[in-house]
MMTF fields as JSON, N, C-alpha, C and O atoms, coordinates in Angstrom:
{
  "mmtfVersion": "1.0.0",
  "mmtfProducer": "UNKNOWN",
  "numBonds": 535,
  "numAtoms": 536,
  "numGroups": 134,
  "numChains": 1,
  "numModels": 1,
  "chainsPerModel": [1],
  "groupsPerChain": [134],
  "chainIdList": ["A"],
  "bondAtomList": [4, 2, 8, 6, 12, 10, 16, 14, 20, 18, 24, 22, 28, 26, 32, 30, 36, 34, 40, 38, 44, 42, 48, 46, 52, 50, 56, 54, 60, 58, 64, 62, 68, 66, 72, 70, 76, 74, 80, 78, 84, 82, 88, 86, 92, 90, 96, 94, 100, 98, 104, 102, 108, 106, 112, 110, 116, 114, 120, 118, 124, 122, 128, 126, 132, 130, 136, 134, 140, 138, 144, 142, 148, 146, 152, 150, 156, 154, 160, 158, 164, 162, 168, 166, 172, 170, 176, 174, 180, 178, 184, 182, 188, 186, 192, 190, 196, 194, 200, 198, 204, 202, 208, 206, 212, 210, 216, 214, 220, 218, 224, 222, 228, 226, 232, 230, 236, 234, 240, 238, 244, 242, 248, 246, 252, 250, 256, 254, 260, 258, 264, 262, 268, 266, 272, 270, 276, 274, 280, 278, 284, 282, 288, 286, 292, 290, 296, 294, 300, 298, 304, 302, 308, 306, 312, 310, 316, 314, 320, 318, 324, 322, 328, 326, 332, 330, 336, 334, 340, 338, 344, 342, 348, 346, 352, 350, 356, 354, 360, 358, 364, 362, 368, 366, 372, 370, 376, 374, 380, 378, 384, 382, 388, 386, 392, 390, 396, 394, 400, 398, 404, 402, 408, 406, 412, 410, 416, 414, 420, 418, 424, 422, 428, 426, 432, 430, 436, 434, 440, 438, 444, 442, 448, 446, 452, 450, 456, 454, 460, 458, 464, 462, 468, 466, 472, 470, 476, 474, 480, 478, 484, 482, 488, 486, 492, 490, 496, 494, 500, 498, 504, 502, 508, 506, 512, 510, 516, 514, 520, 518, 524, 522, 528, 526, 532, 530],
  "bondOrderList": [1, 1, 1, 1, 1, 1, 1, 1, 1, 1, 1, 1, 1, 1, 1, 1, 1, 1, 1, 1, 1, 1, 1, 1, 1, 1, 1, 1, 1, 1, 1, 1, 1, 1, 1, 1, 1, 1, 1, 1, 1, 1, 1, 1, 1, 1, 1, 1, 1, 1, 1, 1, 1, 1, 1, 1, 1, 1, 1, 1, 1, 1, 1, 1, 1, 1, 1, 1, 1, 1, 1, 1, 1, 1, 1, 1, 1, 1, 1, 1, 1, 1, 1, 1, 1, 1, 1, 1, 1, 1, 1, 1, 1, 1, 1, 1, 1, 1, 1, 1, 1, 1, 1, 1, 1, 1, 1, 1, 1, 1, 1, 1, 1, 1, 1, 1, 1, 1, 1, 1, 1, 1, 1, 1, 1, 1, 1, 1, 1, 1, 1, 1, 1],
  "groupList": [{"groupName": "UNK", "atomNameList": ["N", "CA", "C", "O"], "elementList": ["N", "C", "C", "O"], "formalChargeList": [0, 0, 0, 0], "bondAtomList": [1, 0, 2, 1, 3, 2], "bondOrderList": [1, 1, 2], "singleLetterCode": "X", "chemCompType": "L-PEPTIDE LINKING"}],
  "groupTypeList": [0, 0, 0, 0, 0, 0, 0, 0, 0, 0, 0, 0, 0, 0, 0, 0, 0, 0, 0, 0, 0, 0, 0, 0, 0, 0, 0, 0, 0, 0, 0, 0, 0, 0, 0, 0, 0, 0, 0, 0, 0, 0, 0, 0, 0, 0, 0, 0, 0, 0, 0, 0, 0, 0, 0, 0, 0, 0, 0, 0, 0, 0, 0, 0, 0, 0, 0, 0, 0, 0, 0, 0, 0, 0, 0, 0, 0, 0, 0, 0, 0, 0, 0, 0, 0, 0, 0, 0, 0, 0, 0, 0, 0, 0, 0, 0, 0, 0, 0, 0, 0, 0, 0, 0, 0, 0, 0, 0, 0, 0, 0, 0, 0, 0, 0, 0, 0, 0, 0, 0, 0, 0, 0, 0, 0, 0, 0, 0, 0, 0, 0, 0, 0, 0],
  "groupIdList": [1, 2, 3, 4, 5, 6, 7, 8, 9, 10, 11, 12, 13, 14, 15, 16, 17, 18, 19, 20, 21, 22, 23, 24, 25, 26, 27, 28, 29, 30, 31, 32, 33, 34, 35, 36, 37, 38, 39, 40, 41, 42, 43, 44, 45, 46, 47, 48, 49, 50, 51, 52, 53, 54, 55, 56, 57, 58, 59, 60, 61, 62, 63, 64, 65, 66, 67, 68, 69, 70, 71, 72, 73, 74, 75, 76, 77, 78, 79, 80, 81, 82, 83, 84, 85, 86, 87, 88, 89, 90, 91, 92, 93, 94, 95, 96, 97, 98, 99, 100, 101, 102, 103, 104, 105, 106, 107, 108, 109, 110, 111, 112, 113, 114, 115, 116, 117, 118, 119, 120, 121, 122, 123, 124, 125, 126, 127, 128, 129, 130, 131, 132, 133, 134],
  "secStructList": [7, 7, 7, 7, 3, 3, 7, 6, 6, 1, 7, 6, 2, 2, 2, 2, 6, 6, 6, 6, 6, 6, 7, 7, 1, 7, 7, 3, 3, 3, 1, 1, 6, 6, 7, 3, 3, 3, 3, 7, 7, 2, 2, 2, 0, 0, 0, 0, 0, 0, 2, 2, 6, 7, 7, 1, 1, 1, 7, 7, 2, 2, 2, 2, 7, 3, 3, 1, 7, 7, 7, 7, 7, 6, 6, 7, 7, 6, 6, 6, 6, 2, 2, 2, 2, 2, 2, 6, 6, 7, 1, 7, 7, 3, 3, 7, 1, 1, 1, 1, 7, 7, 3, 3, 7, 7, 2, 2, 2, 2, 2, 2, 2, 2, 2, 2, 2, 2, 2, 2, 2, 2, 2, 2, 2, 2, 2, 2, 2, 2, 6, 6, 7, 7],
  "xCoordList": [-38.285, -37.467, -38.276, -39.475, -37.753, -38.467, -38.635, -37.725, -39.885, -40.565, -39.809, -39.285, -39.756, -39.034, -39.865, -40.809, -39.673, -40.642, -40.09, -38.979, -40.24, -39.784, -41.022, -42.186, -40.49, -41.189, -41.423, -40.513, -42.831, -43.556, -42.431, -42.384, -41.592, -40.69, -39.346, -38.373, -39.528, -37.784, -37.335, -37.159, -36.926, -36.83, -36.843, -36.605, -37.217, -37.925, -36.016, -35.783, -35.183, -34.011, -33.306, -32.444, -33.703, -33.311, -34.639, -34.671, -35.387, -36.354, -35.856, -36.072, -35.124, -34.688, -33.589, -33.343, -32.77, -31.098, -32.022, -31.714, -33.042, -33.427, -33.888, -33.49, -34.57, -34.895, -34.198, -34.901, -33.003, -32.176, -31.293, -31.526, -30.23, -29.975, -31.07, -30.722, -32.137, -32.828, -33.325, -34.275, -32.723, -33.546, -34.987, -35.459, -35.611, -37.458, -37.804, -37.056, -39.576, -39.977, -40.88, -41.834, -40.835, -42.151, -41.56, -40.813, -41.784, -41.891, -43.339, -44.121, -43.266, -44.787, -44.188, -43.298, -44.986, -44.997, -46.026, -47.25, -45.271, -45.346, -44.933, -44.04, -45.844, -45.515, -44.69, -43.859, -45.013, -45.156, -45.366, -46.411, -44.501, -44.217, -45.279, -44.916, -47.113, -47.928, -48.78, -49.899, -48.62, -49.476, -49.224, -48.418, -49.727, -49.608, -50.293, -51.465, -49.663, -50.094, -50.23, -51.029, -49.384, -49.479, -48.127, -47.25, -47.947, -47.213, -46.186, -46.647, -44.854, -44.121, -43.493, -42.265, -43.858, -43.478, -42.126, -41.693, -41.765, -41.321, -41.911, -41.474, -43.404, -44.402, -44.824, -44.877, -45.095, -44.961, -43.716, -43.811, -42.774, -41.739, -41.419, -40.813, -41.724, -41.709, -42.768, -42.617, -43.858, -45.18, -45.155, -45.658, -44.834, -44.587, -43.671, -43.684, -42.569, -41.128, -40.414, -40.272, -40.043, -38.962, -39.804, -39.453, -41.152, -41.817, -42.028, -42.132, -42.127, -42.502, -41.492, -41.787, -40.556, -38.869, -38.866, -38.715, -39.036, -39.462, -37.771, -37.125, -36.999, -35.694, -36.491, -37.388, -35.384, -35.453, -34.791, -35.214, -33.763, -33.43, -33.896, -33.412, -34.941, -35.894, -36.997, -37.752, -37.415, -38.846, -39.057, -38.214, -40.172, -40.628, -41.699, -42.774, -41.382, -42.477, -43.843, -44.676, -44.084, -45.314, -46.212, -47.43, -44.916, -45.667, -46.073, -47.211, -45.732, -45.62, -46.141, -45.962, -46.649, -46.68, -48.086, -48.83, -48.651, -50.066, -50.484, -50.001, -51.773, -51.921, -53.536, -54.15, -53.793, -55.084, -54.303, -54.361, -53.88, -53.724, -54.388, -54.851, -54.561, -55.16, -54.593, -54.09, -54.719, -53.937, -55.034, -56.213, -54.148, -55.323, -54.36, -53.262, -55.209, -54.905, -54.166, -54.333, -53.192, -52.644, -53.692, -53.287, -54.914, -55.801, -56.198, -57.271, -55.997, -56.371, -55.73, -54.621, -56.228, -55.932, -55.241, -55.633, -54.073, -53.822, -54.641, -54.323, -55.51, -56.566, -57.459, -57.923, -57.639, -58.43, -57.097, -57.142, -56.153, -55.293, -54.838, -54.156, -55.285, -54.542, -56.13, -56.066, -57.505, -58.543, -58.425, -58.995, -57.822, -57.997, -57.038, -57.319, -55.807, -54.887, -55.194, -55.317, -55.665, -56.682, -57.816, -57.845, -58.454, -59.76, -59.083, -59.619, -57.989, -57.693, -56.263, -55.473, -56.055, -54.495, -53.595, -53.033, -52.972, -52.118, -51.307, -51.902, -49.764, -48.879, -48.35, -47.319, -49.038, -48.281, -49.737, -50.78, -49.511, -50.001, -49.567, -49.001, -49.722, -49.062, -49.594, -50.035, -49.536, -50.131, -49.985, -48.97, -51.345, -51.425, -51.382, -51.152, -51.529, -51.43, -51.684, -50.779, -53.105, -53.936, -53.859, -53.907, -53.692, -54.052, -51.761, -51.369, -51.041, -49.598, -49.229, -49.607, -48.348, -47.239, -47.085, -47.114, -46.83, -46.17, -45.527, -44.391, -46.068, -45.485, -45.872, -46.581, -45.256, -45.677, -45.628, -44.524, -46.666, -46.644, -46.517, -46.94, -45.925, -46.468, -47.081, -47.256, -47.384, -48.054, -47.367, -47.951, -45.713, -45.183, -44.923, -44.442, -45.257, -45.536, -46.988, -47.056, -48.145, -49.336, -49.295, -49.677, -48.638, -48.202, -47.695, -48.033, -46.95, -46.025, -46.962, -47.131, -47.687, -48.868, -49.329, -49.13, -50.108, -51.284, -50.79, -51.509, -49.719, -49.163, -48.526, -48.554, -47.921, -47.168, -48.981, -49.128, -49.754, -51.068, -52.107, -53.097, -51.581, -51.849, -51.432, -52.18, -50.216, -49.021, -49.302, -49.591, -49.243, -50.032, -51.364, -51.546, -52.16, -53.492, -53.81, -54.695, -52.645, -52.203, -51.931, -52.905, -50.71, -50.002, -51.338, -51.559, -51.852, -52.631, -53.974, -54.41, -54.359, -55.603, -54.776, -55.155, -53.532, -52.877, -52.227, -51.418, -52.508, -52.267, -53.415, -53.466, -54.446, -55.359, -56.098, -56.952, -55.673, -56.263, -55.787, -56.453, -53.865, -53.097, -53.718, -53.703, -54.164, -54.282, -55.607, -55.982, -56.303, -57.623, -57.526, -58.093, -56.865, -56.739, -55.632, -55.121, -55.028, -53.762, -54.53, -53.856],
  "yCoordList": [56.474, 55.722, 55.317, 55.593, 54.68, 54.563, 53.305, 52.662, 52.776, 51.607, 50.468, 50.718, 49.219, 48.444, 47.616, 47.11, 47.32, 46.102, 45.128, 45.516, 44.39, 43.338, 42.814, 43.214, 41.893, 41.172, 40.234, 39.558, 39.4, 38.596, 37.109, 36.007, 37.764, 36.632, 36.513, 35.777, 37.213, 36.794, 36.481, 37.266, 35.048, 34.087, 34.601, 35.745, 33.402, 33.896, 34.169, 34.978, 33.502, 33.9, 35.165, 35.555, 36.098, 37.331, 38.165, 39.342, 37.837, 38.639, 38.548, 39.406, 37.263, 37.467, 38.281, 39.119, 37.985, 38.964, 40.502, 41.312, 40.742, 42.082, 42.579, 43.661, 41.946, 41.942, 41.533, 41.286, 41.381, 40.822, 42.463, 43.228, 42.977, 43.907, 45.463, 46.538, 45.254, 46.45, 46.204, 46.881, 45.291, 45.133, 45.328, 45.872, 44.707, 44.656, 43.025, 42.112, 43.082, 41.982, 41.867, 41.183, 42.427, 42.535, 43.162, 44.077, 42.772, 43.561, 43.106, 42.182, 44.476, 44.566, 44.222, 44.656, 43.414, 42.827, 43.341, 43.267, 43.914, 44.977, 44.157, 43.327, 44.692, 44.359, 45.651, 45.601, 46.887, 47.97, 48.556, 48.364, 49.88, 51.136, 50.966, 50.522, 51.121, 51.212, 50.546, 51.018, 49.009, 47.764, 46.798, 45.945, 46.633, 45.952, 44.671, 44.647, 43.706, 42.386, 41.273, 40.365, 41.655, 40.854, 41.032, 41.527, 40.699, 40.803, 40.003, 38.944, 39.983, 38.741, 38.383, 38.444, 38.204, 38.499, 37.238, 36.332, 37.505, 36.324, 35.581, 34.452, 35.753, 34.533, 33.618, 32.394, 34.209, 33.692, 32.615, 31.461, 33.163, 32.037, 31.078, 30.059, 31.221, 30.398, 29.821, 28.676, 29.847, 28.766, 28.342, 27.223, 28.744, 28.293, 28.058, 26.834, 28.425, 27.712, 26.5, 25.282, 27.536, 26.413, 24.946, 23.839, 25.317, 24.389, 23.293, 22.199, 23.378, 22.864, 22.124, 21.398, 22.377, 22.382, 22.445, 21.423, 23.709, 24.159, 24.589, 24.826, 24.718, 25.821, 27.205, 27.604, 27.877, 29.531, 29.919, 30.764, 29.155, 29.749, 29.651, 30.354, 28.635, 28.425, 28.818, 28.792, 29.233, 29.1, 30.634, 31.447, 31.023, 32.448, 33.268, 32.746, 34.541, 35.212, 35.069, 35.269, 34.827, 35.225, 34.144, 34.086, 32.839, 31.714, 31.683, 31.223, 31.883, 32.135, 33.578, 33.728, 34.304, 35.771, 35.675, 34.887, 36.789, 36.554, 37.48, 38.606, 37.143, 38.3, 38.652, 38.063, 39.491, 40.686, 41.323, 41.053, 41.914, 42.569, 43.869, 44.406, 44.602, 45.477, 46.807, 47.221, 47.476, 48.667, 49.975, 50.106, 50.939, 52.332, 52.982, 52.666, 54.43, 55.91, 56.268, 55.692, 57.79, 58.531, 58.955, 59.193, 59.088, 59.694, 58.991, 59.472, 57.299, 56.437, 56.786, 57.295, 56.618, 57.062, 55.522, 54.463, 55.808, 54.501, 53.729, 52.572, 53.756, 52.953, 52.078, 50.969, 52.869, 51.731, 51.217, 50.478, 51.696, 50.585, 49.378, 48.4, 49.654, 48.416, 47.508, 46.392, 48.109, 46.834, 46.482, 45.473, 47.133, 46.209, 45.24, 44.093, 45.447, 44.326, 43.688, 42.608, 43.82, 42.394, 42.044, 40.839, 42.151, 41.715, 40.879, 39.794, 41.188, 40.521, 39.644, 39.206, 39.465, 38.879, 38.916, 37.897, 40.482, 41.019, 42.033, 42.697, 42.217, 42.847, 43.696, 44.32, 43.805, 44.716, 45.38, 44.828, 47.113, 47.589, 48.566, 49.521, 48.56, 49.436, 50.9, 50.904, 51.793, 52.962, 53.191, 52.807, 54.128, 54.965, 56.092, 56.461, 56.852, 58.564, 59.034, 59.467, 58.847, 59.426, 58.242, 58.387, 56.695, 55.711, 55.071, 54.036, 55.992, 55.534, 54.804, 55.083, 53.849, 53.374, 54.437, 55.355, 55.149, 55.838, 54.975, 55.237, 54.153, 53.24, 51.96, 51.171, 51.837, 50.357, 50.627, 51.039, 50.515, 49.614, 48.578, 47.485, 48.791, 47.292, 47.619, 48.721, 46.3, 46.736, 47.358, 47.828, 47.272, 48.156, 49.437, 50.014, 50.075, 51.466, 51.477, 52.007, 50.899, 51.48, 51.684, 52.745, 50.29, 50.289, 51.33, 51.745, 51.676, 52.81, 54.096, 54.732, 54.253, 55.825, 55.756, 56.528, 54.608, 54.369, 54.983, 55.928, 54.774, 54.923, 56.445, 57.275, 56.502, 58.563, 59.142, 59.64, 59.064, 59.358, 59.267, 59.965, 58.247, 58.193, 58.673, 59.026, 58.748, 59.307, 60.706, 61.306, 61.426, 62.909, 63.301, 64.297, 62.254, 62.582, 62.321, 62.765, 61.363, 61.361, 62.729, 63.385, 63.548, 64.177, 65.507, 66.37, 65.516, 66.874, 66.522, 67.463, 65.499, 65.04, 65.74, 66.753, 65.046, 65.676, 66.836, 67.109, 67.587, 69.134, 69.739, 70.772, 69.33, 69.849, 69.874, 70.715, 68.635, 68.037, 69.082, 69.852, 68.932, 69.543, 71.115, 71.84, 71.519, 73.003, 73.363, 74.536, 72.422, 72.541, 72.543, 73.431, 71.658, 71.5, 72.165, 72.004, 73.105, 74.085, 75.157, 75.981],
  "zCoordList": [85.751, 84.827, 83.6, 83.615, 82.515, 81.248, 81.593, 82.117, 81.324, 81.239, 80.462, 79.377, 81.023, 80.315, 79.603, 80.211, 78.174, 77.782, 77.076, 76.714, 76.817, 76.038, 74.779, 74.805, 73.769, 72.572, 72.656, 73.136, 72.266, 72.373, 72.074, 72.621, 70.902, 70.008, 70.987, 70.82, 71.777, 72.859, 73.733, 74.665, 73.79, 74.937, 76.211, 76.598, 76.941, 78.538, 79.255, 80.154, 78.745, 79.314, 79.017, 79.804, 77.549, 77.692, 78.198, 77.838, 78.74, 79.745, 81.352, 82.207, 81.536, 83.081, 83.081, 83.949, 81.887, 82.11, 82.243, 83.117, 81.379, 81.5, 82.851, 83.283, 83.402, 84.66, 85.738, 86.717, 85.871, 86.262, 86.191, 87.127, 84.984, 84.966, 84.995, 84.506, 85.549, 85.751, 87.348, 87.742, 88.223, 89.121, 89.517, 90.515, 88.41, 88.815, 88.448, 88.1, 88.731, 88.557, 87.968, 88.338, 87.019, 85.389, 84.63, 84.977, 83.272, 82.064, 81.556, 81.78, 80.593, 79.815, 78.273, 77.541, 78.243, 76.567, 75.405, 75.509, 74.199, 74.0, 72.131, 71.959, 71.026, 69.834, 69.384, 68.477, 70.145, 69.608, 70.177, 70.799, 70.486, 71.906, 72.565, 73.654, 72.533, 72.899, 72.792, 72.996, 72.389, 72.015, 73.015, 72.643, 74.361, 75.151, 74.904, 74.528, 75.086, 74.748, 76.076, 76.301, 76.614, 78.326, 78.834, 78.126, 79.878, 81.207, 81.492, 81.917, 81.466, 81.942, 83.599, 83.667, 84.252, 85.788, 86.321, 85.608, 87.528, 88.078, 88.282, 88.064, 88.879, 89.201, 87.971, 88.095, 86.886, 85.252, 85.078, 84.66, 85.421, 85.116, 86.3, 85.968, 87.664, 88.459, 88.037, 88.464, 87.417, 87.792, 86.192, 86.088, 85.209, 83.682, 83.633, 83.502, 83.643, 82.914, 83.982, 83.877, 85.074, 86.237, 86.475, 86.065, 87.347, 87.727, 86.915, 87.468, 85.508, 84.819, 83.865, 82.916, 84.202, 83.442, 82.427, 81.757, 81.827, 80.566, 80.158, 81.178, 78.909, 78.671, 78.405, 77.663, 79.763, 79.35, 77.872, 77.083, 77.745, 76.54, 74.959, 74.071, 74.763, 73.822, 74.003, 73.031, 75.063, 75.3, 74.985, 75.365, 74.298, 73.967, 74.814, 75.109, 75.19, 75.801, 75.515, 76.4, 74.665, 74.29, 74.388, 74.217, 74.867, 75.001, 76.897, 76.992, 77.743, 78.796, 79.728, 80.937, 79.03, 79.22, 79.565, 78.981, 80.9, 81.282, 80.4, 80.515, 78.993, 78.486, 79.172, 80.062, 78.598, 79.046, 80.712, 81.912, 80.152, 81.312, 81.568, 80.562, 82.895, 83.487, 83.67, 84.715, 82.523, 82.932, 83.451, 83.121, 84.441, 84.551, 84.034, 83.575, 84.242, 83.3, 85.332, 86.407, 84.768, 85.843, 86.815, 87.953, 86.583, 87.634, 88.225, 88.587, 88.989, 89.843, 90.962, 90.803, 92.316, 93.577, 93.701, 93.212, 94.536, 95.248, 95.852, 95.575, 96.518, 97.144, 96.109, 96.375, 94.709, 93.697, 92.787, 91.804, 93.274, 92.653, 93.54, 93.234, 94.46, 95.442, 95.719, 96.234, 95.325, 95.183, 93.765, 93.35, 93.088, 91.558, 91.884, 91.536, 92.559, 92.375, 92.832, 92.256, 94.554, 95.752, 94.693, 94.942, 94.028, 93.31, 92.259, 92.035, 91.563, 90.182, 90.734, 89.897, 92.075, 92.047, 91.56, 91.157, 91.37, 90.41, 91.24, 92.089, 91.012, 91.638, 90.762, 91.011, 89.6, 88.123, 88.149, 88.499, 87.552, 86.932, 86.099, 86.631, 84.663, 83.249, 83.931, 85.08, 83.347, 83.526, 82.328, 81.746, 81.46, 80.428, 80.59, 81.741, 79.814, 80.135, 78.461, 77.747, 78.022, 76.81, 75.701, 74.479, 76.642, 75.59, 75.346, 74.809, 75.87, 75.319, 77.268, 78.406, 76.646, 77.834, 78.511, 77.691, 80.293, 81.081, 82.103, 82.497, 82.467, 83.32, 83.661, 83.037, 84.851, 85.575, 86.911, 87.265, 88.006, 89.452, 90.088, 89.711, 91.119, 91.815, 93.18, 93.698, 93.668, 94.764, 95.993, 96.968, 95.75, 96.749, 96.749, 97.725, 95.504, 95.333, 96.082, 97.191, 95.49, 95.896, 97.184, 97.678, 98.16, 99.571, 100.268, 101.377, 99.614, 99.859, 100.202, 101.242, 98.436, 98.451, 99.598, 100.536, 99.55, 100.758, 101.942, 102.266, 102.793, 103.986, 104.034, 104.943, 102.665, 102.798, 103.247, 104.363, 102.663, 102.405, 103.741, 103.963, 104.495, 105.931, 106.997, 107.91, 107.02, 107.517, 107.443, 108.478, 106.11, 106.106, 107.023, 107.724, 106.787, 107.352, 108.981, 109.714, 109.227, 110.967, 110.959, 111.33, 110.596, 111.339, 110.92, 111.769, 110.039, 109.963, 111.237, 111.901, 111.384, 112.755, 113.87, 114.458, 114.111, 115.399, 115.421, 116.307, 114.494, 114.742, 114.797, 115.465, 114.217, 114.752, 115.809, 116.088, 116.617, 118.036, 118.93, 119.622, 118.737, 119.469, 119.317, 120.311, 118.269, 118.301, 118.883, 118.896, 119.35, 119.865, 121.129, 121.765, 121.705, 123.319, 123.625, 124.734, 122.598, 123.235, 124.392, 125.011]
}
């Protein structure tokens, strides 16, 4: 799917309708197709706006938004994406692909890799076991 992002200048309440009508839980904040500036999550607005009883509908991304964020390139294995996220306490990751936006993760994709990826490497051990003691 195409990456969703939102602008630094646009209230934290048209970032939930967005996220809200895209069913996810991040957008990447973005001046400019490929100018990542920081991150807006649910955890962002549960721990900045609600908690704090801030208005969604005045309040601006860019004021609330985790910036520096951590993006990798397409050639990271799931496994160093899931210690960057345990190391940095992060459930988002952008993906580049030659310096431009390609995407976003979370940690239930990496979850996911990790296990198809295990799951493969079970069933290839036990065919080879099986084909040994045939």
């Amino acid at each position: 799917r195409n990456v969703i992002t939102i602008k630094p200048g646009q209230t934290v309440l048209h970032a939930l309708e967005k996220m809200a009508n895209d069913n996810i839980s991040a957008l990447i904040v973005t001046s400019t197709p490929n100018n990542i500036q920081g991150m807006f999550t649910e955890r962002d607005y549960a721990r900045r706006v609600a908690l704090q009883g801030k208005s969604s509908s005045t309040l601006l991304i860019g004021q609330v938004m985790t910036p520096n964020v951590i993006a990798i390139t397409q050639d990271i294995s799931p496994e160093e994406c899931m210690a960057l996220m345990i190391e940095h306490h992060i459930r988002h990751l952008p993906v580049l692909d030659n310096g431009k936006l390609a995407g976003l993760i979370s940690m239930g994709d990496v979850v996911k890799a990790v296990i198809s990826e295990q799951e493969f490497e079970i069933k290839q051990l036990n065919g080879y076991i099986t084909g040994l003691s045939a």
